[in-house]
Amino acid sequence: MKKIILTIGFVSFSCFFFAGASKYPPLSGSQQQPSLKNSAKFPIGVAVDIPALINNEDYKNIVTNEFNSVTTENQLKWNRVSPAPGVFNFKGADAIVDFAAQHNMRVHGHVLIYFESLPQWVQNFQGDSAAWEQLFKTHIQTIVRHYRGKVASWDVVNEVIDQNGNPAVNDGHRGGSVNVWLQHLGSDYVARAFTYAHEADPNAVLFYNDNGHESYPKKLAAIIKMANDLKARGIPIGGLGVQMHMNINVTPANVKNALTQMARTGLQIHISELDIRLNPNNLPDTLSPEITKQGALYNCLASAYRTLIPKSQQYGITFWGVSDNNSWIINAMHQHDSPLLFNNKYGKKQNYQLFMKGLSSN
Ligand code: G3I
């Protein structure tokens, strides 16, 4: 433990403070078990998927013991929820929503309009702009109406600004998906998506969700400009999702700058897809010295969110996956990494203690 303290001390993270695994922060309500959700004054969420949430007891126990909000990781993506024209399959997402209701957890719906994860039938859809508009509107409103009163908030539009701050025309480095919404509906489709979602559930909090705020200043500026424009026009945007898929080379200064600037919009700020890659270059060996950097960044992030985002704007921090073996970085990207707070055997990692400490003191 001492070695770790010294090593971390050597790395100058300005908001780092290490208290050790045994010194949990004092909890409000002395009977509460130490857990992430009991250590924070805002919701702590996690992206969940089926079948693990139904079949895996270790996974379920972590979700219910540690978190009070869940996000639907994949079950509400267009390719899952509407795999064929006119077909809506809510089975997977219903199971998540039912689980959340049984355990008194908030549900954040991900995602209504995303130009990735579209089924072939949408990518190949033939029709004029009115037909595309109808497709777009029907999709949004069918889903939001189905979950009205059960899903508290939505990622209405996801990842439509590129790293240079321009409208994303395709997914760039990720392999070719074209932004069919921009192509067929023109640039103001973002505003209409919010309006359609609001018509379907006026009580849901509606988010624009994106990534790279901490790494791409032009993108950060463009997101803030778009949010302010939408607000000024009376479009019902309620919040901004700051994904924070980070790696150990991101600096605390970059994290703090992104959060400070996002908070100035006055909107709810949701750290919506948090993970920190330990091994961004996907080296074959584990990088044990980098574990201290990873833990320090988790600590910094929790502390920065708690102190830099006004309480009235703290929608919460959501992790993108329960444990390392369930992370998209391992399962979808096939990388050699361990980005989360729980390991492959569902045990707590040092990241857990450090993140928890950041929730309550510097
Ligand atoms: O479930 C099938 C399985 O039946 C099949 O055998 C296997 C074969 O490849 O694929 C499995 O589905 C994969 C799914 O993840 C579940 O693991 C899909 O191929 C894979 O594409 C999918 O990746 C998801 C990715 O988005 C694309 O939709 C990740 O889980 C998910 O974490 C990731 O999440 C995105 C957010 O939605 C938006 N922000 C970025 C974030 C990370 O890319």
mmCIF file of N, CA, C and O and ligand atoms in Angstrom, residues 49 73-74 77 79-80 110-111 114 117 158-159 209 211 243 245 273 320 328 331-332, ligand 1:
data_model
loop_
_atom_site.group_PDB
_atom_site.id
_atom_site.type_symbol
_atom_site.label_atom_id
_atom_site.label_comp_id
_atom_site.label_asym_id
_atom_site.label_seq_id
_atom_site.Cartn_x
_atom_site.Cartn_y
_atom_site.Cartn_z
ATOM 1 N N ASP A 49 -26.790 -4.853 -19.552
ATOM 2 C CA ASP A 49 -27.269 -5.535 -20.750
ATOM 3 C C ASP A 49 -27.866 -6.892 -20.362
ATOM 4 O O ASP A 49 -27.622 -7.423 -19.277
ATOM 5 N N GLU A 73 -27.582 -0.370 -22.183
ATOM 6 C CA GLU A 73 -26.363 -0.262 -23.000
ATOM 7 C C GLU A 73 -26.658 -0.499 -24.490
ATOM 8 O O GLU A 73 -26.233 0.281 -25.336
ATOM 9 N N ASN A 74 -27.339 -1.580 -24.801
ATOM 10 C CA ASN A 74 -27.558 -1.924 -26.221
ATOM 11 C C ASN A 74 -29.011 -2.219 -26.582
ATOM 12 O O ASN A 74 -29.360 -2.205 -27.762
ATOM 13 N N LYS A 77 -30.927 0.237 -28.822
ATOM 14 C CA LYS A 77 -30.364 0.684 -30.105
ATOM 15 C C LYS A 77 -31.276 0.208 -31.223
ATOM 16 O O LYS A 77 -31.946 -0.836 -31.108
ATOM 17 N N ASN A 79 -30.939 -1.267 -34.000
ATOM 18 C CA ASN A 79 -30.791 -2.634 -34.537
ATOM 19 C C ASN A 79 -31.345 -3.703 -33.594
ATOM 20 O O ASN A 79 -31.657 -4.809 -34.035
ATOM 21 N N ARG A 80 -31.500 -3.376 -32.317
ATOM 22 C CA ARG A 80 -32.091 -4.344 -31.385
ATOM 23 C C ARG A 80 -33.598 -4.143 -31.266
ATOM 24 O O ARG A 80 -34.362 -5.091 -31.275
ATOM 25 N N HIS A 110 -31.026 4.754 -23.462
ATOM 26 C CA HIS A 110 -29.974 4.955 -24.468
ATOM 27 C C HIS A 110 -30.322 4.030 -25.620
ATOM 28 O O HIS A 110 -30.436 2.828 -25.400
ATOM 29 N N VAL A 111 -30.566 4.491 -26.772
ATOM 30 C CA VAL A 111 -30.434 5.806 -27.335
ATOM 31 C C VAL A 111 -31.459 5.896 -28.473
ATOM 32 O O VAL A 111 -31.709 4.904 -29.150
ATOM 33 N N TYR A 114 -29.109 7.645 -33.265
ATOM 34 C CA TYR A 114 -27.672 7.349 -33.322
ATOM 35 C C TYR A 114 -27.455 6.820 -34.735
ATOM 36 O O TYR A 114 -28.183 5.929 -35.164
ATOM 37 N N SER A 117 -25.090 1.608 -35.264
ATOM 38 C CA SER A 117 -25.989 0.568 -34.742
ATOM 39 C C SER A 117 -27.376 0.612 -35.396
ATOM 40 O O SER A 117 -28.384 0.317 -34.752
ATOM 41 N N ASN A 158 -27.245 11.158 -30.256
ATOM 42 C CA ASN A 158 -25.936 10.680 -29.828
ATOM 43 C C ASN A 158 -24.877 10.957 -30.886
ATOM 44 O O ASN A 158 -25.062 10.607 -32.060
ATOM 45 N N GLU A 159 -23.767 11.564 -30.472
ATOM 46 C CA GLU A 159 -22.538 11.589 -31.274
ATOM 47 C C GLU A 159 -22.731 12.096 -32.705
ATOM 48 O O GLU A 159 -22.487 11.364 -33.665
ATOM 49 N N ASN A 209 -25.942 13.466 -26.106
ATOM 50 C CA ASN A 209 -24.865 12.653 -25.535
ATOM 51 C C ASN A 209 -23.704 12.532 -26.530
ATOM 52 O O ASN A 209 -23.903 12.196 -27.689
ATOM 53 N N ASN A 211 -18.967 12.286 -26.847
ATOM 54 C CA ASN A 211 -17.698 11.956 -26.185
ATOM 55 C C ASN A 211 -16.588 12.909 -26.629
ATOM 56 O O ASN A 211 -16.787 13.727 -27.518
ATOM 57 N N GLN A 243 -19.680 11.568 -22.125
ATOM 58 C CA GLN A 243 -19.438 10.123 -21.997
ATOM 59 C C GLN A 243 -18.206 9.809 -21.144
ATOM 60 O O GLN A 243 -18.237 8.929 -20.310
ATOM 61 N N HIS A 245 -15.292 8.322 -22.104
ATOM 62 C CA HIS A 245 -14.498 7.136 -22.406
ATOM 63 C C HIS A 245 -13.061 7.654 -22.479
ATOM 64 O O HIS A 245 -12.654 8.242 -23.479
ATOM 65 N N GLU A 273 -20.968 7.632 -19.716
ATOM 66 C CA GLU A 273 -20.423 6.352 -20.194
ATOM 67 C C GLU A 273 -18.985 6.169 -19.691
ATOM 68 O O GLU A 273 -18.076 5.822 -20.447
ATOM 69 N N TRP A 320 -19.684 2.665 -17.853
ATOM 70 C CA TRP A 320 -20.094 1.944 -19.069
ATOM 71 C C TRP A 320 -19.707 0.470 -18.925
ATOM 72 O O TRP A 320 -18.779 -0.026 -19.561
ATOM 73 N N TRP A 328 -17.298 -3.039 -23.144
ATOM 74 C CA TRP A 328 -17.262 -3.006 -24.612
ATOM 75 C C TRP A 328 -15.825 -3.013 -25.129
ATOM 76 O O TRP A 328 -15.561 -3.490 -26.221
ATOM 77 N N ASN A 331 -15.179 -6.719 -25.023
ATOM 78 C CA ASN A 331 -16.110 -7.549 -25.813
ATOM 79 C C ASN A 331 -16.323 -7.084 -27.246
ATOM 80 O O ASN A 331 -16.436 -7.914 -28.146
ATOM 81 N N ALA A 332 -16.394 -5.781 -27.448
ATOM 82 C CA ALA A 332 -16.664 -5.301 -28.813
ATOM 83 C C ALA A 332 -15.373 -4.882 -29.521
ATOM 84 O O ALA A 332 -15.231 -5.079 -30.715
HETATM 85 O O1 G3I B 1 -24.886 -9.915 -28.601
HETATM 86 C C1 G3I B 1 -24.168 -10.257 -29.788
HETATM 87 C C2 G3I B 1 -23.811 -11.704 -29.777
HETATM 88 O O2 G3I B 1 -24.997 -12.470 -29.816
HETATM 89 C C3 G3I B 1 -22.921 -11.995 -30.986
HETATM 90 O O3 G3I B 1 -22.521 -13.317 -30.936
HETATM 91 C C4 G3I B 1 -21.696 -11.094 -30.983
HETATM 92 C C5 G3I B 1 -20.830 -11.303 -32.207
HETATM 93 O O4 G3I B 1 -19.999 -10.199 -32.441
HETATM 94 O O5 G3I B 1 -22.127 -9.759 -30.965
HETATM 95 C C6 G3I B 1 -22.906 -9.405 -29.834
HETATM 96 O O6 G3I B 1 -23.302 -8.079 -29.946
HETATM 97 C C7 G3I B 1 -22.308 -7.096 -29.727
HETATM 98 C C8 G3I B 1 -22.788 -6.206 -28.582
HETATM 99 O O7 G3I B 1 -21.920 -5.120 -28.441
HETATM 100 C C9 G3I B 1 -22.880 -6.952 -27.247
HETATM 101 O O8 G3I B 1 -21.602 -7.337 -26.815
HETATM 102 C C10 G3I B 1 -22.162 -6.297 -31.004
HETATM 103 O O9 G3I B 1 -21.550 -7.099 -32.000
HETATM 104 C C11 G3I B 1 -21.300 -5.067 -30.732
HETATM 105 O O10 G3I B 1 -21.313 -4.249 -31.891
HETATM 106 C C12 G3I B 1 -21.899 -4.304 -29.588
HETATM 107 O O11 G3I B 1 -21.052 -3.206 -29.317
HETATM 108 C C13 G3I B 1 -21.664 -2.127 -28.612
HETATM 109 C C14 G3I B 1 -21.304 -0.827 -29.352
HETATM 110 O O12 G3I B 1 -21.740 0.292 -28.606
HETATM 111 C C15 G3I B 1 -21.987 -0.750 -30.717
HETATM 112 O O13 G3I B 1 -23.375 -0.651 -30.586
HETATM 113 C C16 G3I B 1 -21.102 -2.106 -27.200
HETATM 114 O O14 G3I B 1 -21.577 -3.237 -26.461
HETATM 115 C C17 G3I B 1 -21.546 -0.830 -26.499
HETATM 116 O O15 G3I B 1 -20.933 -0.738 -25.237
HETATM 117 C C18 G3I B 1 -21.141 0.386 -27.338
HETATM 118 O O16 G3I B 1 -21.611 1.538 -26.674
HETATM 119 C C19 G3I B 1 -21.348 2.813 -27.290
HETATM 120 C C20 G3I B 1 -22.527 3.701 -26.949
HETATM 121 O O17 G3I B 1 -23.714 3.122 -27.412
HETATM 122 C C21 G3I B 1 -22.340 5.102 -27.532
HETATM 123 N N1 G3I B 1 -21.086 5.684 -27.116
HETATM 124 C C22 G3I B 1 -19.890 4.855 -27.394
HETATM 125 C C23 G3I B 1 -20.058 3.470 -26.762
HETATM 126 C C24 G3I B 1 -18.814 2.627 -26.991
HETATM 127 O O18 G3I B 1 -18.626 2.375 -28.370
#
